[in-house]
Short mmCIF file of C-alpha atoms and ligand atoms in Angstrom, two decimals:
data_model
loop_
_atom_site.label_atom_id
_atom_site.label_comp_id
_atom_site.label_asym_id
_atom_site.label_seq_id
_atom_site.Cartn_x
_atom_site.Cartn_y
_atom_site.Cartn_z
CA MET A 1 -15.78 65.09 -120.20
CA PRO A 2 -17.66 68.61 -120.44
CA SER A 3 -21.25 67.89 -121.69
CA ALA A 4 -22.44 68.86 -125.25
CA SER A 5 -23.87 72.27 -123.81
CA GLN A 6 -20.62 73.40 -122.28
CA ARG A 7 -18.73 72.32 -125.64
CA ILE A 8 -20.74 74.91 -127.66
CA PRO A 9 -18.05 77.07 -129.54
CA PRO A 10 -18.08 80.45 -127.50
CA LEU A 11 -18.81 82.42 -130.67
CA VAL A 12 -22.26 81.21 -130.76
CA ARG A 13 -23.02 80.51 -127.07
CA PRO A 14 -24.89 83.81 -126.34
CA LEU A 15 -27.27 82.80 -129.12
CA ILE A 16 -28.22 79.43 -127.51
CA SER A 17 -31.21 79.54 -124.97
CA GLU A 18 -30.93 77.98 -121.71
CA ARG A 19 -33.69 75.59 -122.54
CA ALA A 20 -31.87 74.56 -125.67
CA LYS A 21 -28.61 73.85 -123.84
CA ARG A 22 -30.88 71.86 -121.22
CA THR A 23 -32.40 69.80 -124.14
CA LEU A 24 -29.01 69.33 -125.73
CA ASP A 25 -27.70 67.87 -122.68
CA LEU A 26 -30.88 65.44 -122.42
CA VAL A 27 -30.16 64.56 -126.19
CA GLU A 28 -26.56 63.65 -125.54
CA LYS A 29 -27.25 61.27 -122.68
CA PHE A 30 -30.44 59.76 -124.43
CA VAL A 31 -27.98 59.13 -127.52
CA ASN A 32 -25.20 57.66 -125.54
CA GLU A 33 -27.16 55.73 -123.08
CA ASP A 34 -30.35 54.64 -125.16
CA CYS A 35 -29.69 54.92 -128.83
CA ILE A 36 -26.16 53.85 -129.37
CA PRO A 37 -26.43 50.58 -127.44
CA ALA A 38 -29.76 49.88 -129.33
CA ASP A 39 -28.24 50.36 -132.90
CA ASP A 40 -27.24 46.85 -133.17
CA ILE A 41 -30.57 45.64 -131.74
CA ALA A 42 -32.45 47.33 -134.37
CA GLU A 43 -30.34 45.70 -136.78
CA ALA A 44 -30.66 42.30 -135.34
CA GLN A 45 -34.38 42.48 -135.12
CA ILE A 46 -34.90 43.40 -138.81
CA GLY A 47 -33.29 39.94 -139.34
CA GLU A 48 -32.96 38.23 -142.71
CA GLY A 49 -34.66 37.88 -146.07
CA LYS A 50 -37.97 39.38 -146.88
CA GLN A 51 -38.56 40.25 -143.05
CA ARG A 52 -35.98 42.96 -143.25
CA TRP A 53 -38.85 44.95 -145.17
CA THR A 54 -41.79 44.35 -142.97
CA THR A 55 -40.32 44.65 -139.42
CA VAL A 56 -40.22 47.90 -137.44
CA PRO A 57 -37.85 46.94 -135.04
CA ALA A 58 -39.43 46.79 -131.28
CA VAL A 59 -36.56 48.50 -129.81
CA MET A 60 -37.44 51.38 -132.13
CA GLU A 61 -40.91 51.85 -130.77
CA ASP A 62 -39.28 51.70 -127.27
CA LEU A 63 -36.95 54.56 -128.06
CA LYS A 64 -39.72 56.36 -129.47
CA LEU A 65 -41.78 56.25 -126.32
CA LYS A 66 -38.93 57.32 -124.22
CA ALA A 67 -37.91 60.05 -126.45
CA LYS A 68 -41.39 61.42 -126.15
CA SER A 69 -41.64 60.99 -122.41
CA LEU A 70 -38.36 63.25 -122.38
CA GLY A 71 -39.77 65.76 -124.61
CA LEU A 72 -37.27 65.01 -127.22
CA TRP A 73 -39.66 65.11 -130.28
CA ASN A 74 -39.77 66.94 -133.59
CA MET A 75 -36.94 69.51 -132.55
CA PHE A 76 -36.17 69.95 -136.44
CA LEU A 77 -39.25 72.26 -137.09
CA ALA A 78 -37.59 75.79 -136.46
CA LYS A 79 -38.71 78.37 -134.11
CA GLY A 80 -40.23 81.40 -135.99
CA HIS A 81 -40.50 79.43 -139.39
CA TYR A 82 -43.10 76.69 -138.07
CA LYS A 83 -45.54 76.78 -135.04
CA GLU A 84 -45.77 72.95 -135.10
CA GLY A 85 -42.22 72.27 -133.59
CA ALA A 86 -40.42 72.29 -130.40
CA GLY A 87 -39.63 75.99 -130.31
CA PHE A 88 -35.87 75.82 -131.26
CA THR A 89 -33.75 77.78 -133.75
CA ASN A 90 -32.13 76.30 -136.48
CA LEU A 91 -28.93 77.09 -134.73
CA GLU A 92 -29.91 75.45 -131.48
CA TYR A 93 -31.34 72.32 -133.31
CA SER A 94 -27.97 71.84 -135.16
CA PHE A 95 -26.11 70.83 -131.97
CA MET A 96 -29.20 68.29 -131.27
CA CYS A 97 -28.73 67.00 -134.94
CA GLU A 98 -24.99 66.59 -134.38
CA GLN A 99 -25.72 64.08 -131.50
CA PHE A 100 -28.33 62.31 -133.69
CA GLY A 101 -25.64 61.76 -136.24
CA ARG A 102 -23.55 59.59 -133.83
CA SER A 103 -26.34 56.83 -133.60
CA ARG A 104 -28.20 54.98 -136.65
CA THR A 105 -31.29 55.11 -134.40
CA ALA A 106 -31.44 58.28 -132.82
CA SER A 107 -32.96 60.59 -135.69
CA GLU A 108 -35.82 58.39 -135.96
CA ALA A 109 -36.43 57.78 -132.25
CA THR A 110 -37.03 61.33 -132.08
CA ASN A 111 -38.85 61.91 -135.20
CA ASN A 112 -36.17 64.15 -136.55
CA SER A 113 -35.10 61.90 -139.46
CA ALA A 114 -35.04 62.08 -143.21
CA PRO A 115 -36.92 62.37 -145.56
CA ASP A 116 -39.80 63.03 -143.24
CA THR A 117 -38.15 66.14 -141.70
CA GLY A 118 -38.05 67.61 -145.11
CA ASN A 119 -41.54 66.39 -146.05
CA MET A 120 -43.15 67.73 -142.76
CA GLU A 121 -41.40 71.13 -143.51
CA LEU A 122 -42.87 70.83 -147.00
CA ILE A 123 -46.43 70.26 -145.99
CA ALA A 124 -46.37 72.77 -143.15
CA LYS A 125 -45.18 75.52 -145.24
CA TYR A 126 -47.16 74.72 -148.52
CA GLY A 127 -50.02 72.28 -147.90
CA SER A 128 -53.61 72.96 -147.63
CA ALA A 129 -55.51 72.63 -144.39
CA GLU A 130 -56.89 69.24 -145.40
CA GLN A 131 -53.52 68.09 -146.50
CA LYS A 132 -52.13 68.93 -143.11
CA LYS A 133 -54.99 67.34 -141.41
CA GLN A 134 -54.54 64.07 -143.51
CA TRP A 135 -50.78 63.75 -143.53
CA LEU A 136 -48.98 66.42 -141.53
CA GLU A 137 -50.49 65.33 -138.16
CA PRO A 138 -49.60 61.49 -138.32
CA LEU A 139 -46.29 62.64 -139.48
CA LEU A 140 -45.78 64.81 -136.52
CA GLU A 141 -47.15 62.28 -134.14
CA GLY A 142 -44.52 59.45 -135.95
CA LYS A 143 -47.43 57.19 -136.68
CA ILE A 144 -46.67 57.17 -140.37
CA ARG A 145 -43.30 57.71 -142.41
CA SER A 146 -43.03 59.18 -145.91
CA CYS A 147 -41.01 59.59 -148.99
CA TYR A 148 -39.68 62.40 -151.30
CA VAL A 149 -40.00 61.12 -154.78
CA MET A 150 -37.86 63.09 -157.50
CA THR A 151 -34.98 61.25 -159.03
CA GLU A 152 -35.52 59.31 -162.34
CA PRO A 153 -33.12 56.67 -163.81
CA ASN A 154 -33.39 57.97 -167.42
CA VAL A 155 -32.63 61.62 -166.86
CA ALA A 156 -29.68 63.86 -165.14
CA SER A 157 -31.84 64.55 -162.13
CA SER A 158 -29.41 66.66 -160.50
CA ASP A 159 -31.04 69.18 -162.89
CA ALA A 160 -34.61 68.78 -161.71
CA LYS A 161 -35.80 70.68 -164.86
CA ASN A 162 -35.34 67.15 -166.50
CA VAL A 163 -37.68 65.19 -164.62
CA GLN A 164 -40.26 63.37 -166.72
CA LEU A 165 -42.96 61.82 -164.87
CA SER A 166 -46.24 62.94 -166.38
CA ILE A 167 -49.07 64.39 -164.03
CA VAL A 168 -51.95 64.76 -166.31
CA LYS A 169 -55.44 66.42 -165.44
CA ASP A 170 -58.29 64.14 -165.84
CA SER A 171 -61.52 65.81 -164.49
CA ASP A 172 -61.02 65.81 -160.98
CA HIS A 173 -58.01 63.72 -160.81
CA TYR A 174 -54.31 63.66 -161.81
CA VAL A 175 -52.84 60.65 -163.60
CA LEU A 176 -49.26 59.77 -163.06
CA ASN A 177 -47.05 57.98 -165.55
CA GLY A 178 -43.41 57.79 -165.24
CA GLU A 179 -40.29 55.82 -163.40
CA LYS A 180 -38.27 56.87 -160.02
CA TRP A 181 -35.44 55.57 -158.21
CA TRP A 182 -33.43 56.14 -155.24
CA ILE A 183 -36.67 56.75 -153.20
CA SER A 184 -35.39 56.58 -149.70
CA GLY A 185 -37.71 55.17 -146.90
CA ALA A 186 -40.10 53.45 -149.48
CA GLY A 187 -39.38 50.34 -148.11
CA TYR A 188 -40.29 51.11 -144.48
CA PRO A 189 -43.72 49.38 -143.48
CA THR A 190 -45.24 52.37 -142.08
CA CYS A 191 -44.30 54.60 -145.09
CA LYS A 192 -47.82 55.87 -146.12
CA VAL A 193 -47.09 58.82 -148.23
CA TYR A 194 -45.15 59.90 -151.29
CA ILE A 195 -44.42 63.61 -152.14
CA VAL A 196 -43.99 63.17 -155.96
CA LEU A 197 -42.36 65.76 -158.39
CA GLY A 198 -43.44 65.57 -161.96
CA LYS A 199 -44.71 67.78 -165.07
CA THR A 200 -48.07 68.88 -165.18
CA ASN A 201 -46.90 71.60 -167.99
CA PRO A 202 -44.20 70.12 -170.06
CA ASN A 203 -44.54 72.91 -172.88
CA HIS A 204 -44.55 76.01 -170.34
CA PRO A 205 -42.21 78.33 -171.82
CA ASP A 206 -40.70 79.05 -168.63
CA PRO A 207 -38.57 75.74 -167.63
CA TYR A 208 -39.06 76.39 -163.94
CA LYS A 209 -42.82 76.42 -164.24
CA GLN A 210 -43.17 73.04 -165.87
CA GLN A 211 -43.21 70.89 -162.53
CA SER A 212 -45.79 70.34 -159.86
CA MET A 213 -45.78 68.31 -156.81
CA ILE A 214 -48.52 65.98 -155.58
CA ILE A 215 -49.29 63.91 -152.57
CA VAL A 216 -49.58 60.16 -153.39
CA PRO A 217 -50.85 57.55 -150.75
CA ALA A 218 -48.13 54.58 -150.87
CA GLY A 219 -49.43 51.65 -152.39
CA SER A 220 -51.66 53.52 -154.82
CA PRO A 221 -53.16 51.20 -157.55
CA GLY A 222 -50.36 51.45 -160.29
CA ILE A 223 -47.32 51.98 -158.33
CA THR A 224 -45.00 48.85 -158.13
CA VAL A 225 -41.66 48.49 -156.66
CA LYS A 226 -39.39 47.40 -159.13
CA ARG A 227 -36.48 46.69 -156.77
CA MET A 228 -34.57 47.95 -153.85
CA MET A 229 -31.19 49.85 -154.60
CA HIS A 230 -28.17 49.09 -152.63
CA VAL A 231 -25.76 51.58 -151.41
CA LEU A 232 -22.23 50.17 -151.59
CA GLY A 233 -23.82 47.09 -150.94
CA TYR A 234 -25.85 48.05 -147.86
CA ASP A 235 -29.61 47.75 -148.35
CA ASP A 236 -30.37 50.21 -145.59
CA ALA A 237 -33.51 48.13 -144.67
CA PRO A 238 -36.17 48.53 -143.45
CA HIS A 239 -35.88 52.15 -144.66
CA GLY A 240 -34.37 51.25 -147.97
CA HIS A 241 -34.22 52.99 -151.32
CA ALA A 242 -36.82 51.93 -153.99
CA HIS A 243 -37.02 52.06 -157.79
CA LEU A 244 -40.65 52.53 -158.64
CA ILE A 245 -42.63 52.56 -161.57
CA PHE A 246 -46.03 54.57 -161.95
CA LYS A 247 -48.57 53.25 -164.31
CA ASN A 248 -51.71 55.31 -164.76
CA VAL A 249 -51.75 56.18 -160.92
CA ARG A 250 -54.94 58.22 -160.29
CA ILE A 251 -54.72 60.84 -157.43
CA PRO A 252 -57.38 63.29 -156.29
CA ALA A 253 -56.68 66.80 -157.69
CA SER A 254 -56.83 68.25 -154.49
CA ASN A 255 -53.77 66.37 -153.42
CA LEU A 256 -51.88 68.78 -155.66
CA ILE A 257 -49.65 71.03 -153.50
CA LEU A 258 -49.85 74.93 -154.05
CA GLY A 259 -50.89 74.70 -157.53
CA GLU A 260 -49.69 73.65 -161.03
CA GLY A 261 -46.19 74.87 -161.92
CA ARG A 262 -45.31 75.62 -158.29
CA GLY A 263 -43.25 72.31 -158.22
CA PHE A 264 -39.70 74.07 -158.52
CA GLU A 265 -40.56 76.68 -155.97
CA ILE A 266 -41.70 74.15 -153.33
CA MET A 267 -38.51 71.88 -154.01
CA GLN A 268 -36.43 74.87 -153.48
CA GLY A 269 -38.02 75.91 -150.11
CA ARG A 270 -37.71 72.21 -149.18
CA MET A 271 -33.96 71.73 -149.51
CA GLY A 272 -32.21 74.20 -147.46
CA PRO A 273 -32.58 73.31 -143.74
CA GLY A 274 -32.29 69.49 -144.79
CA ARG A 275 -28.83 70.02 -146.20
CA ILE A 276 -27.96 71.42 -142.91
CA HIS A 277 -29.36 68.56 -141.00
CA HIS A 278 -27.42 66.21 -143.08
CA ALA A 279 -24.34 68.14 -142.39
CA MET A 280 -24.71 68.43 -138.65
CA ARG A 281 -25.53 64.45 -138.53
CA SER A 282 -22.01 64.24 -140.62
CA ILE A 283 -20.10 66.07 -137.78
CA GLY A 284 -21.88 63.82 -135.13
CA ALA A 285 -20.59 60.68 -137.31
CA ALA A 286 -17.07 62.41 -137.70
CA GLU A 287 -16.90 62.95 -133.87
CA ARG A 288 -17.92 59.38 -133.28
CA ALA A 289 -15.43 57.96 -135.74
CA LEU A 290 -12.69 60.27 -134.05
CA ASP A 291 -13.69 58.52 -130.55
CA TYR A 292 -12.94 55.22 -132.34
CA LEU A 293 -9.70 56.50 -133.73
CA LEU A 294 -8.70 57.44 -130.36
CA ALA A 295 -9.89 54.30 -128.64
CA ARG A 296 -7.88 52.13 -131.17
CA ALA A 297 -4.72 54.46 -131.05
CA ASN A 298 -4.42 54.01 -127.33
CA ALA A 299 -5.20 50.25 -127.08
CA SER A 300 -2.34 48.75 -125.41
CA HIS A 301 -3.06 45.03 -126.36
CA LYS A 302 -2.43 46.08 -130.15
CA MET A 303 1.02 47.47 -130.26
CA ALA A 304 2.46 48.20 -133.76
CA PHE A 305 6.33 47.94 -134.02
CA GLY A 306 6.44 48.08 -130.07
CA LYS A 307 4.32 51.08 -129.56
CA LYS A 308 0.75 51.94 -129.24
CA LEU A 309 -0.67 53.84 -132.57
CA SER A 310 -0.86 57.07 -130.72
CA GLU A 311 2.90 56.95 -130.33
CA HIS A 312 3.59 56.85 -133.89
CA GLY A 313 3.68 60.66 -135.14
CA VAL A 314 1.54 60.16 -138.20
CA ILE A 315 -1.21 58.88 -135.92
CA ILE A 316 -1.07 61.65 -133.47
CA GLU A 317 -1.01 64.23 -136.55
CA ARG A 318 -4.23 62.48 -137.76
CA ILE A 319 -5.86 63.10 -134.51
CA ALA A 320 -5.06 66.66 -134.32
CA GLN A 321 -6.02 67.18 -137.99
CA SER A 322 -9.45 65.53 -137.22
CA ARG A 323 -9.91 67.95 -134.25
CA ILE A 324 -9.10 70.93 -136.27
CA ASP A 325 -11.13 69.89 -139.49
CA ILE A 326 -14.41 68.90 -137.52
CA ASP A 327 -14.18 72.12 -135.53
CA ALA A 328 -13.89 74.07 -138.74
CA ALA A 329 -16.79 72.27 -140.55
CA ARG A 330 -18.99 72.83 -137.20
CA LEU A 331 -18.61 76.62 -137.57
CA ILE A 332 -19.35 76.34 -141.31
CA VAL A 333 -22.77 74.77 -140.49
CA LEU A 334 -23.49 76.61 -137.44
CA ASN A 335 -22.87 79.80 -139.63
CA ALA A 336 -25.41 78.29 -142.30
CA ALA A 337 -27.97 77.58 -139.54
CA ALA A 338 -27.58 80.96 -138.04
CA ALA A 339 -28.06 82.58 -141.72
CA ILE A 340 -31.40 80.63 -142.25
CA ASP A 341 -32.46 81.73 -138.77
CA ALA A 342 -31.85 85.56 -139.73
CA GLY A 343 -33.68 85.09 -143.15
CA ASP A 344 -34.66 81.84 -144.89
CA ALA A 345 -33.31 78.99 -146.79
CA LYS A 346 -33.43 81.30 -149.88
CA THR A 347 -31.31 84.03 -148.31
CA ALA A 348 -28.78 81.56 -146.88
CA LEU A 349 -28.23 79.70 -150.01
CA ILE A 350 -24.57 80.35 -150.11
CA GLU A 351 -23.76 79.47 -146.45
CA ILE A 352 -25.90 76.33 -146.94
CA ALA A 353 -24.03 75.32 -149.99
CA GLU A 354 -20.74 75.91 -148.24
CA ALA A 355 -21.57 73.44 -145.60
CA LYS A 356 -23.13 71.14 -147.97
CA VAL A 357 -19.90 70.68 -149.93
CA PHE A 358 -17.47 70.95 -147.11
CA VAL A 359 -18.65 68.87 -144.28
CA PRO A 360 -18.97 65.40 -146.00
CA LYS A 361 -15.39 65.57 -147.43
CA VAL A 362 -14.19 66.44 -143.65
CA ALA A 363 -16.15 63.60 -142.10
CA LEU A 364 -15.16 61.26 -144.88
CA GLN A 365 -11.39 61.97 -144.35
CA VAL A 366 -11.97 61.28 -140.29
CA VAL A 367 -13.87 58.13 -140.94
CA ASP A 368 -11.11 57.07 -143.34
CA TRP A 369 -8.27 57.72 -140.72
CA ALA A 370 -10.41 55.80 -138.00
CA MET A 371 -10.68 52.99 -140.47
CA GLN A 372 -7.06 52.73 -141.22
CA ALA A 373 -6.11 52.99 -137.64
CA PHE A 374 -8.32 49.71 -137.32
CA GLY A 375 -6.70 47.91 -140.01
CA GLY A 376 -8.81 45.17 -141.52
CA GLU A 377 -11.17 45.29 -138.59
CA GLY A 378 -12.17 48.95 -139.84
CA LEU A 379 -13.40 47.63 -143.08
CA SER A 380 -15.49 45.13 -141.59
CA GLN A 381 -18.83 44.65 -139.80
CA ASP A 382 -17.37 44.83 -136.36
CA THR A 383 -17.03 48.55 -135.85
CA PRO A 384 -19.63 51.23 -136.96
CA LEU A 385 -17.14 52.72 -139.23
CA ALA A 386 -17.72 51.07 -142.71
CA ALA A 387 -21.34 51.71 -142.85
CA MET A 388 -20.40 55.26 -141.63
CA TRP A 389 -18.15 55.81 -144.24
CA GLY A 390 -20.85 54.28 -146.76
CA HIS A 391 -23.75 56.54 -145.89
CA LEU A 392 -21.31 59.76 -145.70
CA ARG A 393 -20.20 59.12 -149.20
CA THR A 394 -23.90 59.46 -150.23
CA VAL A 395 -24.14 62.92 -148.86
CA ARG A 396 -21.87 64.21 -151.68
CA ILE A 397 -24.62 63.04 -154.05
CA VAL A 398 -27.97 63.49 -152.45
CA ASP A 399 -29.66 66.77 -152.31
CA GLY A 400 -27.41 67.74 -155.44
CA PRO A 401 -24.25 66.47 -156.15
CA ASP A 402 -21.01 68.71 -154.83
CA GLU A 403 -20.42 69.92 -158.43
CA VAL A 404 -23.84 71.68 -158.87
CA HIS A 405 -23.30 73.47 -155.48
CA LEU A 406 -19.66 74.41 -156.44
CA GLN A 407 -20.86 75.74 -159.89
CA GLN A 408 -23.40 78.08 -158.16
CA LEU A 409 -20.73 79.04 -155.23
CA GLY A 410 -18.02 79.64 -158.00
CA LYS A 411 -20.48 81.66 -160.47
CA ARG A 412 -21.59 83.93 -157.58
CA GLU A 413 -17.99 84.34 -156.28
CA ASN A 414 -16.87 85.07 -159.83
CA ARG A 415 -19.40 87.92 -160.06
CA ARG A 416 -17.04 90.13 -157.86
CA ALA A 417 -14.40 89.86 -160.34
CA ARG A 418 -14.66 93.05 -162.22
CA GLU A 419 -15.26 95.08 -159.10
CA VAL A 420 -11.92 93.40 -157.59
CA GLN A 421 -10.09 94.39 -160.64
CA LEU A 422 -11.18 98.12 -160.36
CA MET A 423 -10.27 98.09 -156.69
CA ILE A 424 -6.90 96.80 -157.50
CA GLN A 425 -6.24 98.99 -160.42
CA LYS A 426 -7.28 102.02 -158.00
CA GLN A 427 -4.80 100.91 -155.35
CA LEU A 428 -2.07 100.79 -157.83
CA ASP A 429 -2.86 104.00 -159.30
CA GLU A 430 -2.81 105.42 -155.78
CA THR A 431 0.50 103.85 -155.06
CA ASP A 432 1.95 105.44 -158.14
CA ARG A 433 0.55 109.00 -156.71
CA LEU A 434 2.39 108.40 -153.47
CA PHE A 435 5.44 107.34 -155.24
CA GLU A 436 5.59 110.62 -156.75
CA LYS A 437 4.44 112.27 -153.48
CA TYR A 438 7.19 111.03 -151.42
CA ARG A 439 9.69 111.06 -154.31
CA VAL A 440 11.19 107.50 -153.91
CA ALA A 441 12.21 105.31 -156.76
CA ARG A 442 10.24 102.32 -157.64
CA GLY A 443 13.06 100.11 -158.75
CA VAL A 444 12.88 98.15 -161.73
CA ASP A 445 11.91 95.02 -160.27
CA ARG A 446 8.77 96.50 -158.63
CA GLU A 447 7.03 97.31 -161.93
CA VAL A 448 3.70 96.04 -161.91
CA PRO A 449 2.26 95.00 -165.58
CA ARG A 450 -1.09 96.78 -165.46
CA ALA A 451 -2.12 95.16 -168.82
CA ASN A 452 -2.50 91.92 -166.81
CA LEU A 453 -6.00 93.32 -165.25
C1 FAD B 1 -28.41 56.80 -150.93
C2 FAD B 1 -29.31 57.68 -151.86
C3 FAD B 1 -30.50 58.17 -151.16
C4 FAD B 1 -31.04 58.94 -152.23
N1 FAD B 1 -32.53 59.45 -151.78
C5 FAD B 1 -33.34 60.00 -152.55
C6 FAD B 1 -34.59 60.33 -152.42
O1 FAD B 1 -35.15 59.98 -151.11
N2 FAD B 1 -35.33 61.09 -153.22
C7 FAD B 1 -34.94 61.39 -154.43
O2 FAD B 1 -35.80 61.80 -155.19
N3 FAD B 1 -33.70 61.14 -154.90
C8 FAD B 1 -32.82 60.54 -153.90
N4 FAD B 1 -31.44 60.08 -154.28
C9 FAD B 1 -31.23 60.65 -155.57
C10 FAD B 1 -30.28 61.73 -155.42
O3 FAD B 1 -30.75 62.94 -154.95
C11 FAD B 1 -29.45 61.87 -156.83
O4 FAD B 1 -28.72 60.90 -157.03
C12 FAD B 1 -28.81 63.33 -156.91
O5 FAD B 1 -29.74 64.36 -157.23
C13 FAD B 1 -28.04 63.20 -158.47
O6 FAD B 1 -28.74 62.84 -159.57
P1 FAD B 1 -28.54 61.69 -160.47
O7 FAD B 1 -28.33 60.50 -159.79
O8 FAD B 1 -29.51 61.90 -161.61
O9 FAD B 1 -27.13 62.12 -161.31
P2 FAD B 1 -26.96 63.17 -162.45
O10 FAD B 1 -27.66 64.34 -162.64
O11 FAD B 1 -27.08 62.09 -163.65
O12 FAD B 1 -25.30 63.66 -162.25
C14 FAD B 1 -24.34 62.67 -162.29
C15 FAD B 1 -23.00 63.43 -162.07
O13 FAD B 1 -22.77 64.35 -162.85
C16 FAD B 1 -21.81 65.30 -162.48
N5 FAD B 1 -22.66 66.66 -162.54
C17 FAD B 1 -24.03 66.97 -162.56
N6 FAD B 1 -24.03 68.50 -162.62
C18 FAD B 1 -22.66 68.96 -162.87
C19 FAD B 1 -22.63 70.30 -163.03
N7 FAD B 1 -23.33 71.40 -163.09
N8 FAD B 1 -21.16 70.42 -163.15
C20 FAD B 1 -20.21 69.22 -163.20
N9 FAD B 1 -20.76 68.01 -162.91
C21 FAD B 1 -22.05 67.61 -162.66
C22 FAD B 1 -21.70 64.93 -160.84
O14 FAD B 1 -20.48 64.62 -160.56
C23 FAD B 1 -22.98 64.06 -160.76
O15 FAD B 1 -22.83 63.20 -159.47
C24 FAD B 1 -30.62 59.45 -153.36
C25 FAD B 1 -29.44 59.04 -153.88
C26 FAD B 1 -28.76 58.12 -153.05
C27 FAD B 1 -27.44 57.74 -153.48
#
């Protein structure tokens, strides 16, 4: 089989450096030979019961050492945007991220995993020199991990204007009170820092200037973990998703990021590249699901109605459709990554939203077909497919539900409507003029009802 760099679509090949191609092949080898075989070891080392929340799997530490020795570390921080990264563009990183998506351990093993990547970008972009020294450096080294703390149980949090957690100034401190849930990564034993969104100025007339972001050391007095959430029955330990209570949590004022009322602005800057990373990892997961589909469809020891599954028309058609859909989805993500490289996350809003909505649907469909091909086994713990489906399903909700992105995309597209109506009108007028010029009859069945425009 051609290597990952040889499979780069011809359209973008000229934009990928030789160094990125070499690294991509190294990533593919590391994921195939080290990470995928270690996935089940990591799960087994986490074990059962309370230990699930106190154990960093030993195999993960070994994978990290190997990744560092191979130079596979912090590739997400894009060239031209951050000086701290490995010097790859978003486009180049997208291919590596796809490889990470095929394994449960690969992203973390190379320090490219969410939510740390978005948090590191955030501190690198908006943090003060002291904040960078205290939090960014150990995060970049992979010594600690972090959480992004935005969603609340009592408000519709996809509209971030709704967040309620209060951040009140008290001399040289801020005091935090409120409740948050779905805080990914809070279970991790090495999670040492939270980036919290709340309101410092709830009465500001501009609803986008009420929010602020503050860096909160994990385990600060007043923070309690109410419970860990389950995703379709999975606890995702030791990473996990916490329901947290903040009660009179006192944090030094110097931990505020950028200044009061700047929370929304920071949030918008944080979201873009992360969505692309999720999308690219989803492509990787879809590719792995297709591998499983191929393997099962060609298993000669499990014939159905006298044939291998691949000899049944419907299955070979699903294989074909999976190939088409994955390749189309990949191009949408690459386009978004290239758009971020050409500008930034704000100028690439449309392309990012397109990828955010389109890719998980494709990946979920491919995983679903693979599960179906395995029959009962496909829904069990014996293949990675069921867990993969559970994770991919969350991508339609995290970082903003599909509907929010579709609203934005639809409204933007709809802005062209008047211009389009005028253009069509002009073309019809021109057709009328040409009818007269060439003296041909229009025929009654070709009359166009103009009033409809
Ligand atoms: C596995 C997982 C991990 C997560 N990790 C984190 C994390 O680390 N940190 C964090 O802060 N949050 C996290 N979240 C939370 C996630 O970001 C939110 O669930 C998401 O933003 C939606 O917010 P909500 O749950 O409050 O839903 P709501 O805002 O209540 O929305 C509910 C539903 O309403 C519909 N809806 C919303 N807006 C519109 C609209 N404009 N038009 C039509 N329909 C609409 C959608 O169907 C949406 O799903 C995580 C969630 C999950 C499931």
